[in-house]
Coordinates of C-alpha atoms in Angstrom, one line a residue:
Chain A
M184 CA -34.6 7.1 9.7
A185 CA -37.7 9.3 10.1
P186 CA -39.0 8.5 13.7
A187 CA -35.9 9.7 15.4
I188 CA -36.5 13.2 14.3
A189 CA -39.1 13.6 17.0
I190 CA -36.5 13.5 19.7
G191 CA -36.6 17.3 20.0
S192 CA -34.0 19.4 21.7
A193 CA -32.1 16.6 23.2
F194 CA -28.8 18.1 22.1
D195 CA -26.1 18.6 24.5
N196 CA -23.4 21.2 24.2
G197 CA -21.8 20.7 27.6
H198 CA -18.6 19.4 25.9
S199 CA -17.9 22.1 23.5
V200 CA -15.0 24.4 24.5
S201 CA -15.5 27.5 22.6
M202 CA -18.6 28.9 21.2
S203 CA -16.9 32.2 20.3
G204 CA -18.3 32.1 16.8
D205 CA -14.7 31.9 15.4
T206 CA -14.8 30.0 12.1
I207 CA -12.4 27.2 11.5
L208 CA -13.7 25.9 8.2
E209 CA -15.6 27.9 5.7
A210 CA -17.0 26.9 2.3
S211 CA -18.6 29.4 0.0
G212 CA -20.5 28.9 -3.2
L213 CA -19.3 25.2 -3.2
T214 CA -20.5 23.5 -6.4
K215 CA -19.8 20.2 -7.9
E216 CA -21.1 19.1 -11.3
F217 CA -20.7 15.7 -12.8
K218 CA -21.3 15.7 -16.5
G219 CA -24.2 18.0 -16.3
F220 CA -25.6 16.6 -13.1
V221 CA -25.3 19.1 -10.2
A222 CA -24.5 17.0 -7.1
V223 CA -23.7 20.0 -4.8
S224 CA -25.0 23.4 -5.6
N225 CA -23.8 26.7 -4.2
V226 CA -23.3 25.4 -0.6
D227 CA -22.2 27.9 2.0
L228 CA -21.0 26.4 5.2
K229 CA -19.3 27.7 8.3
V230 CA -18.0 25.4 11.0
R231 CA -17.2 27.1 14.3
R232 CA -14.1 26.2 16.1
G233 CA -14.6 23.7 18.9
S234 CA -18.1 22.7 17.8
I235 CA -19.5 19.4 16.6
H236 CA -21.2 20.1 13.4
A237 CA -23.3 17.6 11.6
L238 CA -24.3 17.4 7.9
I239 CA -27.5 15.5 7.4
G240 CA -30.0 14.9 4.6
P241 CA -32.0 12.3 2.9
N242 CA -30.3 9.8 0.6
G243 CA -28.8 11.4 -2.5
A244 CA -28.8 14.8 -1.0
G245 CA -25.1 15.2 -1.8
K246 CA -23.7 14.7 1.7
T247 CA -20.9 12.4 0.6
T248 CA -20.0 14.6 -2.4
C249 CA -19.9 17.6 -0.1
F250 CA -17.8 15.8 2.4
N251 CA -15.3 14.7 -0.3
L252 CA -15.1 18.3 -1.5
L253 CA -14.3 19.6 1.9
T254 CA -11.6 16.9 2.4
K255 CA -10.2 17.6 -1.1
F256 CA -10.8 14.1 -2.3
L257 CA -12.9 15.8 -5.0
Q258 CA -12.1 19.0 -6.7
P259 CA -15.0 21.5 -6.7
T260 CA -16.3 22.9 -10.0
R261 CA -16.8 26.3 -8.4
G262 CA -16.5 27.9 -5.0
S263 CA -13.8 28.1 -2.4
I264 CA -12.8 26.5 0.9
H265 CA -10.9 28.2 3.6
Y266 CA -9.4 26.5 6.6
N267 CA -8.1 28.7 9.4
G268 CA -8.3 31.6 7.0
Q269 CA -6.1 29.8 4.5
D270 CA -7.4 29.1 1.0
I271 CA -7.2 25.3 0.6
T272 CA -9.4 25.0 -2.5
A273 CA -6.5 24.0 -4.8
M274 CA -4.6 21.8 -2.3
Q275 CA -4.0 18.1 -2.4
P276 CA -5.7 15.8 0.2
A277 CA -2.3 14.8 1.7
D278 CA -1.4 18.4 2.2
I279 CA -4.6 19.5 4.1
A280 CA -4.0 16.5 6.4
R281 CA -0.7 18.1 7.2
L282 CA -2.5 21.3 8.1
G283 CA -4.5 19.4 10.8
L284 CA -7.7 18.6 8.8
V285 CA -8.0 14.9 8.9
R286 CA -10.9 12.8 7.6
S287 CA -12.3 9.3 8.3
F288 CA -14.0 7.0 5.9
Q289 CA -17.5 5.5 5.7
I290 CA -16.2 2.0 5.3
S291 CA -13.8 1.3 8.0
A292 CA -10.4 2.5 7.0
V293 CA -7.9 0.4 8.9
F294 CA -4.8 -1.3 7.4
P295 CA -6.1 -4.9 7.6
K296 CA -2.8 -6.7 7.3
M297 CA -1.0 -4.7 10.0
T298 CA -1.5 -5.1 13.7
A299 CA -3.5 -2.6 15.7
L300 CA -0.3 -1.2 17.1
E301 CA 1.2 -0.7 13.6
N302 CA -2.0 0.9 12.5
V303 CA -1.7 3.7 15.0
R304 CA 2.1 3.9 14.6
I305 CA 1.9 4.5 10.9
A306 CA 0.1 7.8 11.8
L307 CA 2.7 8.7 14.5
Q308 CA 5.4 7.9 12.0
R309 CA 4.3 10.8 9.9
R310 CA 6.3 13.0 12.3
R311 CA 9.4 11.6 10.8
G312 CA 8.5 13.6 7.7
D313 CA 8.8 12.3 4.2
S314 CA 11.2 9.6 5.2
F315 CA 12.3 7.1 2.5
D316 CA 14.8 5.3 4.8
F317 CA 14.5 1.8 3.4
W318 CA 18.0 1.0 4.7
R319 CA 17.1 1.5 8.3
S320 CA 15.6 -1.2 10.6
E321 CA 12.0 -0.8 11.7
R322 CA 13.5 -0.8 15.2
A323 CA 13.6 2.9 14.5
L324 CA 9.9 2.9 15.0
T325 CA 9.8 1.4 18.5
E326 CA 10.2 5.0 19.8
F327 CA 6.5 5.5 18.9
D328 CA 5.3 2.3 20.6
D329 CA 4.5 3.8 24.0
E330 CA 2.5 6.6 22.5
A331 CA 0.7 4.1 20.2
L332 CA -0.1 1.9 23.1
A333 CA -1.4 4.9 25.1
L334 CA -3.7 5.8 22.2
L335 CA -4.9 2.2 21.9
A336 CA -5.7 2.2 25.6
D337 CA -7.6 5.4 25.1
V338 CA -10.1 3.7 22.8
G339 CA -10.1 0.4 24.8
L340 CA -8.0 -1.6 22.5
T341 CA -5.0 -2.5 24.7
E342 CA -5.6 -6.2 24.6
F343 CA -5.8 -6.1 20.7
S344 CA -2.5 -4.3 20.1
A345 CA -0.9 -7.4 18.5
T346 CA -4.0 -8.4 16.6
L347 CA -4.2 -7.9 12.8
A348 CA -6.6 -5.1 12.2
G349 CA -8.5 -7.1 9.6
E350 CA -9.4 -9.6 12.3
L351 CA -11.0 -7.1 14.6
P352 CA -14.8 -6.9 14.9
Y353 CA -16.4 -4.0 13.1
G354 CA -16.9 -1.7 16.1
R355 CA -13.3 -2.2 17.2
K356 CA -12.1 -1.4 13.7
R357 CA -13.9 2.0 14.0
A358 CA -12.3 2.6 17.4
L359 CA -8.9 1.7 15.9
E360 CA -9.6 4.1 13.1
I361 CA -10.3 6.9 15.6
A362 CA -7.1 6.1 17.5
T363 CA -5.1 6.3 14.3
T364 CA -6.7 9.6 13.4
L365 CA -6.0 11.0 16.9
A366 CA -2.4 10.0 16.6
L367 CA -2.0 12.9 14.2
N368 CA -3.5 15.2 16.9
P369 CA -5.6 16.9 14.3
E370 CA -7.2 20.3 15.0
M371 CA -10.3 19.3 13.1
L372 CA -11.8 15.9 12.3
L373 CA -14.1 15.1 9.5
L374 CA -16.0 11.9 10.1
D375 CA -17.9 10.2 7.3
E376 CA -20.8 8.4 8.8
P377 CA -19.0 7.2 11.9
M378 CA -21.9 5.1 13.0
A379 CA -22.7 3.3 9.7
G380 CA -23.3 -0.4 10.2
M381 CA -22.8 -0.4 13.9
T382 CA -24.7 -2.2 16.6
Q383 CA -26.3 -0.1 19.4
Q384 CA -23.7 -1.1 21.8
D385 CA -20.9 0.1 19.4
I386 CA -22.9 3.3 18.8
D387 CA -22.9 4.1 22.5
R388 CA -19.2 3.5 22.8
I389 CA -18.2 5.5 19.7
S390 CA -20.6 8.3 20.7
A391 CA -18.9 8.6 24.1
L392 CA -15.5 8.5 22.3
I393 CA -16.4 11.3 19.9
R394 CA -17.8 13.4 22.7
R395 CA -14.5 12.9 24.6
I396 CA -12.2 13.8 21.7
A397 CA -14.3 16.8 20.8
A398 CA -13.2 18.4 24.1
N399 CA -10.4 20.2 22.4
R400 CA -11.2 19.8 18.7
T401 CA -13.6 20.7 16.0
I402 CA -15.6 17.8 14.6
F403 CA -17.6 17.9 11.3
M404 CA -19.5 14.8 10.5
V405 CA -21.9 13.3 8.0
E406 CA -24.3 11.0 9.8
H407 CA -27.5 9.1 9.1
N408 CA -28.4 8.1 12.6
L409 CA -30.5 11.1 13.8
S410 CA -30.5 10.2 17.4
V411 CA -26.7 10.3 17.4
V412 CA -26.8 13.6 15.5
A413 CA -29.3 15.0 18.1
S414 CA -27.3 14.0 21.1
L415 CA -23.8 15.0 19.8
S416 CA -24.1 18.0 17.5
D417 CA -24.0 21.7 18.4
R418 CA -25.0 22.7 14.9
I419 CA -26.7 20.9 12.0
T420 CA -26.7 21.6 8.3
V421 CA -29.5 19.9 6.4
L422 CA -28.7 19.2 2.7
A423 CA -31.4 18.2 0.2
R424 CA -30.9 17.9 -3.6
G425 CA -27.4 19.4 -3.3
E426 CA -28.5 22.5 -1.6
V427 CA -28.5 23.7 2.0
L428 CA -32.1 23.4 3.2
A429 CA -31.8 24.5 6.8
E430 CA -29.2 25.2 9.5
G431 CA -29.3 25.5 13.2
D432 CA -29.3 23.4 16.4
Y433 CA -31.3 20.2 16.5
A434 CA -34.4 21.8 18.0
T435 CA -34.6 24.4 15.3
V436 CA -33.8 22.1 12.4
S437 CA -36.1 19.3 13.5
K438 CA -39.1 21.6 13.6
D439 CA -38.4 23.2 10.3
P440 CA -41.3 22.1 8.0
R441 CA -39.0 22.0 4.9
V442 CA -36.7 19.5 6.7
V443 CA -39.7 17.4 7.9
E444 CA -41.0 17.4 4.3
A445 CA -37.6 16.4 2.8
Y446 CA -37.3 13.5 5.2
I447 CA -40.9 12.2 5.4
G448 CA -42.5 13.7 2.4
A449 CA -45.1 16.4 2.1
G450 CA -48.1 14.2 2.9
H451 CA -47.0 13.8 6.5
A452 CA -45.9 17.3 7.2
Chain B
M28 CA -14.3 -9.8 7.2
A29 CA -14.6 -10.6 10.9
T30 CA -17.9 -9.6 12.5
D31 CA -18.8 -9.4 16.2
S32 CA -19.6 -13.1 16.3
E33 CA -16.3 -14.2 14.9
M34 CA -14.3 -13.0 17.8
I35 CA -12.9 -16.4 18.9
D36 CA -10.3 -17.0 16.2
V37 CA -8.1 -13.9 16.4
V38 CA -4.7 -14.0 14.9
Q39 CA -2.0 -12.8 17.3
V40 CA 1.1 -11.8 15.5
D41 CA 4.2 -12.9 17.4
R42 CA 5.7 -9.4 17.1
P43 CA 3.3 -6.7 18.2
G44 CA 5.9 -4.0 17.4
A45 CA 9.1 -4.4 15.5
I46 CA 12.0 -6.1 17.3
G47 CA 14.3 -7.0 14.5
M48 CA 14.3 -10.2 12.5
P49 CA 12.3 -12.9 14.1
M50 CA 14.2 -16.1 15.0
L51 CA 12.3 -18.1 12.4
H52 CA 13.3 -15.8 9.6
K53 CA 16.9 -15.8 10.8
A54 CA 16.9 -19.6 10.8
I55 CA 15.5 -19.7 7.2
F56 CA 18.1 -17.3 5.9
I57 CA 20.9 -19.2 7.5
G58 CA 19.4 -22.5 6.2
L59 CA 19.2 -21.0 2.7
L60 CA 22.8 -19.8 2.9
L61 CA 24.1 -23.2 4.1
L62 CA 22.0 -24.9 1.3
G63 CA 23.6 -22.5 -1.2
L64 CA 27.1 -23.3 0.1
V65 CA 26.8 -27.1 -0.3
A66 CA 24.4 -27.3 -3.3
P67 CA 27.1 -27.1 -6.1
F68 CA 28.6 -30.3 -4.8
M69 CA 25.3 -32.1 -5.6
L70 CA 23.7 -30.2 -8.4
Y71 CA 24.9 -28.5 -11.7
P72 CA 26.2 -25.0 -10.7
I73 CA 24.9 -23.3 -13.8
F74 CA 21.4 -24.6 -13.1
L75 CA 21.7 -23.4 -9.5
M76 CA 22.8 -20.0 -10.6
K77 CA 19.8 -19.7 -12.8
V78 CA 17.6 -20.6 -9.9
M79 CA 19.2 -17.9 -7.8
C80 CA 19.0 -15.2 -10.4
F81 CA 15.3 -15.9 -10.9
A82 CA 14.7 -16.1 -7.2
L83 CA 16.2 -12.6 -6.8
F84 CA 14.1 -11.4 -9.8
A85 CA 10.9 -12.8 -8.3
C86 CA 11.7 -11.3 -4.9
A87 CA 12.3 -7.9 -6.5
F88 CA 9.0 -8.2 -8.3
N89 CA 7.3 -9.3 -5.1
L90 CA 8.6 -6.2 -3.4
L91 CA 6.5 -4.2 -5.7
L92 CA 3.4 -6.4 -5.9
G93 CA 3.3 -8.0 -2.5
F94 CA 4.4 -5.0 -0.4
G95 CA 3.7 -2.0 -2.6
G96 CA 0.4 -3.4 -4.0
L97 CA 1.5 -2.5 -7.6
L98 CA 1.2 -5.1 -10.4
S99 CA 3.8 -4.4 -13.0
F100 CA 3.4 -6.4 -16.2
G101 CA 6.6 -5.2 -17.6
H102 CA 9.3 -6.3 -15.3
A103 CA 11.2 -8.0 -18.1
A104 CA 12.2 -4.5 -19.2
Y105 CA 14.4 -4.0 -16.2
F106 CA 15.6 -7.6 -16.0
G107 CA 16.4 -7.6 -19.8
S108 CA 17.9 -4.2 -20.2
A109 CA 20.2 -4.7 -17.2
S110 CA 21.3 -8.0 -18.8
Y111 CA 22.1 -6.2 -22.1
I112 CA 24.0 -3.4 -20.4
S113 CA 25.9 -5.9 -18.2
A114 CA 26.8 -8.1 -21.2
Y115 CA 27.7 -5.1 -23.4
T116 CA 30.0 -3.4 -20.8
A117 CA 31.7 -6.7 -20.0
K118 CA 32.2 -7.6 -23.7
A119 CA 32.8 -4.3 -25.5
W120 CA 34.4 -2.3 -22.8
G121 CA 36.0 -5.2 -20.9
F122 CA 34.4 -4.3 -17.6
T123 CA 35.0 -6.6 -14.7
P124 CA 31.9 -8.7 -13.8
E125 CA 31.1 -6.7 -10.6
L126 CA 31.3 -3.4 -12.5
A127 CA 29.3 -4.7 -15.4
I128 CA 26.6 -5.9 -13.0
L129 CA 26.6 -2.5 -11.3
C130 CA 26.2 -0.8 -14.6
G131 CA 23.3 -3.0 -15.5
T132 CA 21.6 -2.4 -12.2
G133 CA 22.1 1.3 -12.5
A134 CA 20.6 1.3 -16.0
A135 CA 17.6 -0.7 -14.7
A136 CA 17.1 1.9 -11.9
I137 CA 17.2 4.8 -14.4
L138 CA 14.7 3.0 -16.7
G139 CA 12.5 2.3 -13.6
L140 CA 12.6 5.9 -12.7
A141 CA 11.5 7.0 -16.2
I142 CA 8.8 4.4 -16.7
G143 CA 7.7 4.4 -13.0
S144 CA 7.2 8.2 -12.9
L145 CA 4.6 7.9 -15.7
A146 CA 3.1 4.6 -14.7
I147 CA 2.3 5.4 -11.0
R148 CA -0.2 8.1 -12.2
R149 CA -2.5 5.2 -13.1
Q150 CA -4.1 2.6 -10.8
G151 CA -4.8 -1.1 -11.0
I152 CA -5.2 -2.6 -14.4
Y153 CA -4.2 0.7 -16.1
F154 CA -1.0 0.7 -14.2
A155 CA -0.3 -2.9 -15.4
M156 CA -1.1 -1.9 -19.0
V157 CA 1.2 1.2 -18.9
T158 CA 4.1 -0.9 -17.6
L159 CA 3.4 -3.6 -20.3
A160 CA 3.3 -0.9 -23.0
F161 CA 6.6 0.5 -22.0
A162 CA 8.2 -2.9 -21.6
Q163 CA 7.1 -3.7 -25.2
M164 CA 8.8 -0.5 -26.3
V165 CA 12.0 -1.6 -24.6
F166 CA 11.6 -4.9 -26.4
F167 CA 11.4 -3.3 -29.8
F168 CA 14.3 -1.0 -28.9
S169 CA 16.3 -4.1 -28.0
L170 CA 15.4 -5.7 -31.3
Q171 CA 16.4 -2.7 -33.4
A172 CA 19.2 -1.0 -31.5
P173 CA 22.7 -1.6 -33.0
F174 CA 24.5 -2.7 -29.9
T175 CA 22.1 -5.4 -28.8
G176 CA 22.8 -7.8 -31.6
G177 CA 19.1 -8.1 -32.6
E178 CA 17.9 -11.7 -32.9
D179 CA 21.3 -13.0 -31.9
G180 CA 21.7 -11.0 -28.7
I181 CA 25.1 -10.4 -27.2
Q182 CA 26.9 -13.7 -27.2
S183 CA 30.1 -15.1 -25.6
V184 CA 30.3 -12.5 -23.0
P185 CA 33.5 -12.9 -21.0
R186 CA 33.0 -13.9 -17.4
G187 CA 36.2 -11.9 -16.7
Y188 CA 38.0 -11.6 -13.4
L189 CA 36.3 -10.5 -10.2
L190 CA 37.9 -7.2 -9.2
G191 CA 40.4 -7.9 -11.9
L192 CA 41.9 -10.7 -9.8
I193 CA 39.9 -13.9 -9.4
S194 CA 39.0 -15.7 -12.6
M195 CA 35.3 -16.3 -13.0
A196 CA 35.8 -18.9 -15.7
P197 CA 35.5 -22.0 -13.3
D198 CA 31.9 -22.6 -12.5
R199 CA 32.6 -23.0 -8.8
N200 CA 34.2 -19.6 -8.5
L201 CA 31.4 -17.8 -10.4
Y202 CA 28.9 -19.8 -8.3
Y203 CA 30.0 -18.4 -5.0
F204 CA 30.2 -14.9 -6.4
V205 CA 26.6 -15.2 -7.6
L206 CA 25.5 -16.7 -4.3
G207 CA 27.0 -13.7 -2.6
V208 CA 25.3 -11.2 -4.9
V209 CA 21.9 -12.9 -4.7
F210 CA 22.1 -13.4 -0.9
V211 CA 22.9 -9.7 -0.3
G212 CA 20.1 -8.8 -2.7
L213 CA 17.6 -10.9 -0.7
L214 CA 18.8 -9.3 2.5
V215 CA 18.4 -5.8 1.0
I216 CA 14.8 -6.7 0.0
Y217 CA 14.2 -8.0 3.5
R218 CA 15.5 -4.8 5.0
I219 CA 13.4 -2.7 2.7
I220 CA 10.3 -4.6 3.7
H221 CA 11.1 -4.2 7.4
S222 CA 12.1 -0.6 7.4
P223 CA 10.1 2.5 8.3
F224 CA 9.7 3.0 4.6
G225 CA 8.4 -0.6 4.3
Q226 CA 5.8 0.2 6.9
V227 CA 4.5 3.1 4.8
L228 CA 4.5 0.8 1.8
K229 CA 2.3 -1.7 3.6
G230 CA 0.0 1.1 4.6
I231 CA -0.3 2.1 0.9
R232 CA -0.9 -1.5 -0.2
D233 CA -3.6 -2.0 2.5
N234 CA -5.4 1.3 2.0
E235 CA -4.0 4.1 -0.1
A236 CA -6.8 6.6 0.4
R237 CA -6.4 6.3 4.2
M238 CA -2.7 6.9 3.9
V239 CA -3.4 10.1 1.9
S240 CA -5.8 11.2 4.6
L241 CA -3.1 10.7 7.1
G242 CA -0.9 13.1 5.2
Y243 CA 1.3 10.7 3.2
R244 CA 2.1 11.8 -0.4
T245 CA 1.7 8.3 -1.6
S246 CA 2.9 8.6 -5.2
R247 CA 6.4 9.5 -4.0
Y248 CA 6.5 6.2 -2.0
K249 CA 5.1 4.3 -4.9
L250 CA 7.8 5.7 -7.2
A251 CA 10.5 4.9 -4.7
V252 CA 9.5 1.3 -4.4
F253 CA 9.1 1.0 -8.2
V254 CA 12.7 2.2 -8.7
L255 CA 14.0 -0.1 -6.0
S256 CA 12.2 -3.1 -7.5
A257 CA 13.4 -2.2 -11.0
A258 CA 17.0 -1.9 -9.8
L259 CA 16.9 -5.3 -7.9
A260 CA 15.3 -6.9 -11.0
G261 CA 18.1 -5.4 -12.9
L262 CA 20.6 -6.8 -10.5
A263 CA 19.2 -10.3 -11.2
G264 CA 19.2 -9.8 -15.0
A265 CA 22.7 -8.3 -15.0
T266 CA 24.0 -11.3 -13.0
K267 CA 22.3 -13.8 -15.2
A268 CA 24.0 -12.3 -18.3
I269 CA 27.4 -12.9 -16.8
V270 CA 26.4 -16.5 -15.8
F271 CA 25.1 -17.5 -19.2
Q272 CA 27.6 -15.2 -21.0
L273 CA 24.6 -14.1 -23.0
A274 CA 22.0 -11.3 -23.2
S275 CA 19.1 -12.1 -25.5
L276 CA 15.6 -11.0 -26.5
T277 CA 14.1 -13.7 -24.2
D278 CA 15.1 -11.7 -21.1
V279 CA 13.2 -8.6 -22.3
Y280 CA 10.2 -10.4 -23.9
W281 CA 6.8 -10.1 -22.3
T282 CA 6.7 -13.8 -21.5
M283 CA 9.5 -13.1 -19.0
S284 CA 7.2 -10.6 -17.3
G285 CA 4.6 -13.3 -17.1
E286 CA 6.9 -15.9 -15.8
V287 CA 7.9 -13.7 -12.8
V288 CA 4.3 -13.1 -12.0
L289 CA 3.8 -16.9 -12.0
M290 CA 6.8 -17.5 -9.8
T291 CA 5.6 -14.9 -7.3
L292 CA 2.0 -16.1 -7.2
L293 CA 3.0 -19.8 -7.0
G294 CA 5.4 -19.2 -4.1
G295 CA 3.3 -16.7 -2.2
M296 CA 2.8 -13.1 -3.0
G297 CA 3.5 -10.8 -0.1
T298 CA 5.6 -13.4 1.7
V299 CA 9.3 -13.0 2.2
F300 CA 10.4 -16.5 1.1
G301 CA 7.6 -17.5 -1.3
P302 CA 9.1 -16.1 -4.5
I303 CA 12.3 -17.9 -3.9
L304 CA 10.5 -21.2 -3.8
G305 CA 8.3 -20.2 -6.7
A306 CA 11.3 -19.4 -8.8
A307 CA 13.0 -22.7 -7.9
V308 CA 9.9 -24.7 -8.9
I309 CA 9.4 -23.0 -12.2
V310 CA 13.1 -23.1 -13.2
T311 CA 13.4 -26.7 -12.2
M312 CA 10.4 -27.5 -14.4
Q313 CA 11.8 -25.7 -17.3
N314 CA 15.2 -27.4 -16.9
Y315 CA 14.3 -31.0 -16.2
L316 CA 11.2 -31.1 -18.4
A317 CA 12.8 -29.3 -21.3
T318 CA 12.8 -32.5 -23.4
F319 CA 9.0 -32.3 -23.5
G320 CA 9.2 -29.0 -25.4
D321 CA 6.1 -27.0 -25.4
W322 CA 4.5 -29.3 -22.9
V323 CA 6.4 -27.3 -20.2
T324 CA 4.4 -24.2 -21.1
I325 CA 1.2 -26.2 -20.8
G326 CA 2.4 -27.6 -17.4
Q327 CA 3.1 -24.1 -16.2
G328 CA -0.3 -23.0 -17.3
I329 CA -1.9 -25.8 -15.4
I330 CA 0.1 -25.0 -12.3
F331 CA -0.9 -21.4 -12.6
V332 CA -4.6 -22.3 -12.8
V333 CA -4.3 -24.7 -9.9
A334 CA -2.5 -22.1 -7.8
V335 CA -5.1 -19.4 -8.5
M336 CA -8.1 -21.8 -7.9
L337 CA -6.9 -23.8 -4.9
F338 CA -4.3 -21.8 -3.0
R339 CA -4.2 -18.2 -3.8
E340 CA -1.8 -17.4 -1.0
G341 CA 0.8 -19.6 -2.8
I342 CA 2.8 -22.5 -1.3
V343 CA 4.6 -20.4 1.3
G344 CA 1.5 -18.4 2.0
V345 CA -0.4 -21.6 2.9
I346 CA 2.4 -22.8 5.1
A347 CA 2.5 -19.5 6.9
R348 CA -1.3 -19.8 7.5
I349 CA -0.9 -23.3 8.9
I350 CA 1.9 -22.4 11.3
R351 CA 0.3 -19.0 12.0
R352 CA 3.5 -17.1 11.5
P353 CA 4.4 -14.6 8.8
L354 CA 7.0 -16.1 6.4

C-alpha cells in the first residue's frame, strides 16, 4: 500500500456541494476497550456536511472498530457520537439507519438468494414502516418496482434485475449494494472499504459512482486503497494504534512525517 | 461465490418482481388437492391423515428454518402441547373438533410467544439450544401435570361432531375435514412466504446485519415468524390428536423435534413443497417398515446421513435446481 502515498495533492473536491464547515457527524472522546486492550482511544472526529471523508491507517489501527462504533454495531466504552446535533451514542443500529445514517459492509452485503430487483426493493419497502402483513400478497410490493429498476439502471445493473444477487460477479455485487443503500436516500453514507477485493476496472466504476452519489450527500469511508482515497476524499483522518495521528486533505496528510512513518516505518522516513 | 470469470451461467429467475403465484406452483397445489381427494379410495385414511399432519408440521418448521433462517430444536413443544390442549378440551370439556383444534393452535401460539421472545435474543447454535431447553421443560411439565395423564397420555378422545353437526367418527368424514385444515394451513404458509413480511424474512435469513443497517428491527420479525411457525405446528399437532384420539408424550418428546428437522432437510429446506415430500417419505417408512422395529430408526439415520452428504438441498431442492425453477 505504501507507494501510492507519493501521489501528492491529486485530490479533487469539485464534487462536494457544501464546504460550509457545518458538522453532520461528530464523535468526541470515542474509546473502545476489549478486555483490557484499547482498540480505539479517545478519538475526536468531525465530518463536514457534503464532504467525502476518509479514515485510513495501517493494519490494526482500529479503523474497523472505529467504523463499527460510529455505525452503532459496537457500543463505545466511553465518548459520545452526535449526528445532526442529536446524541446517538445509546441508539440501536436499526434506529440510526432510520435517521438517515446508513452503512455498507466490507464483505459484500447483498441478499444472495433474492434477485437484484428484490434486493433494492427490500430497502424501498422500509417506507411501509414496521409492516408485519403476512396475509397480504407480495403483489403489494410491485408499486416499488419502477423505482427499484431506476436505481438498478443508475448503477448499470438493468440487465441483471432478475438475476439472483448471489450469482453476480463481485464488482456488480458492490454496485447492487450501493443501489440498495441509495434506495433509502440516506443523508449520510458510511462505506466500509468499498474497494476491497476489486479489480482495477471495478474500482474505476465504483469510484465514479461514489463521486456521483456524493453530489448531495455526505460520505464517510474506511479505505485501504490510497489512490482511491487521494482522488475521492476532501478530508482524511489517519488512525494509528487506535489514535488519531493526523487529519487534513491528502496533500497535508501524505507529507506528514508521522503518517509516512506509520505506513512505511521510521527507517524510510 | 461467482467471480468475474463465472459470468456465463447466471440463473434468471422466472419472476423478476412478484406477480402472484407462478403457474407451476398453482399446478402443484391443484395436483396435491386432487391427489388428496382421491387418495382415501386407495390408501388407508388414518395413514394419509398422519402424513398430512406431519406435512403441515414440517412446513411450519420450514417456515422458521428455511425462510426465517432460525433452527429451532424444540418444535415438538408446540406440536405436542397443542395436541394435549386439543385432546383435553375435546374430551374433558366436550369441545367440537374445530374448536378443540383452534384452542390447541392458540395455546401453541402463546407458548411460541413466550419461548420465542427469550430464544430470539440468541443466535445460531445458542438459539437452537435455548429452544431445546424450553422444549424439555414442556416435556417434563407434560409428564408431571395432572391433566395430561402422564405416561398414559389423554386417551380415547372423542372425534365429536364438526360444528356440532357432522359426525367425525367415520374415517372418510374426518379425512376430508383434515384435508381441508391441512390444505388451508399450507396455503397460509405459502402466503406468508410470499408476502411483504415474507420478503423481509428472506432478507433477514440472507443477511441479518445488512437488514439492520437498512433500518429493520429484525428481532421483531424473527419473533413474529417464530410465533406463526409455532401456531402452525400447533395446528398440525392439534389435528393429529383428534385423528388418533390420543395425545401422548411422544408428541412432545425431543425425538419429535428431531424428526421434523429430518423431514424438512430430506424434502428440501427453504423450498415450498419439500417438507411435504419429506414428511411423506418418513411417515411411510415408519408405517410400512414398523415390523422391523428399531431398524426403522437406523434406516432414518442412514437416510439423514445420505441426505446431508449427497444432496444437501433435499429431494425437492435438487429437482428445483435441475429444472431451474424455485419449488
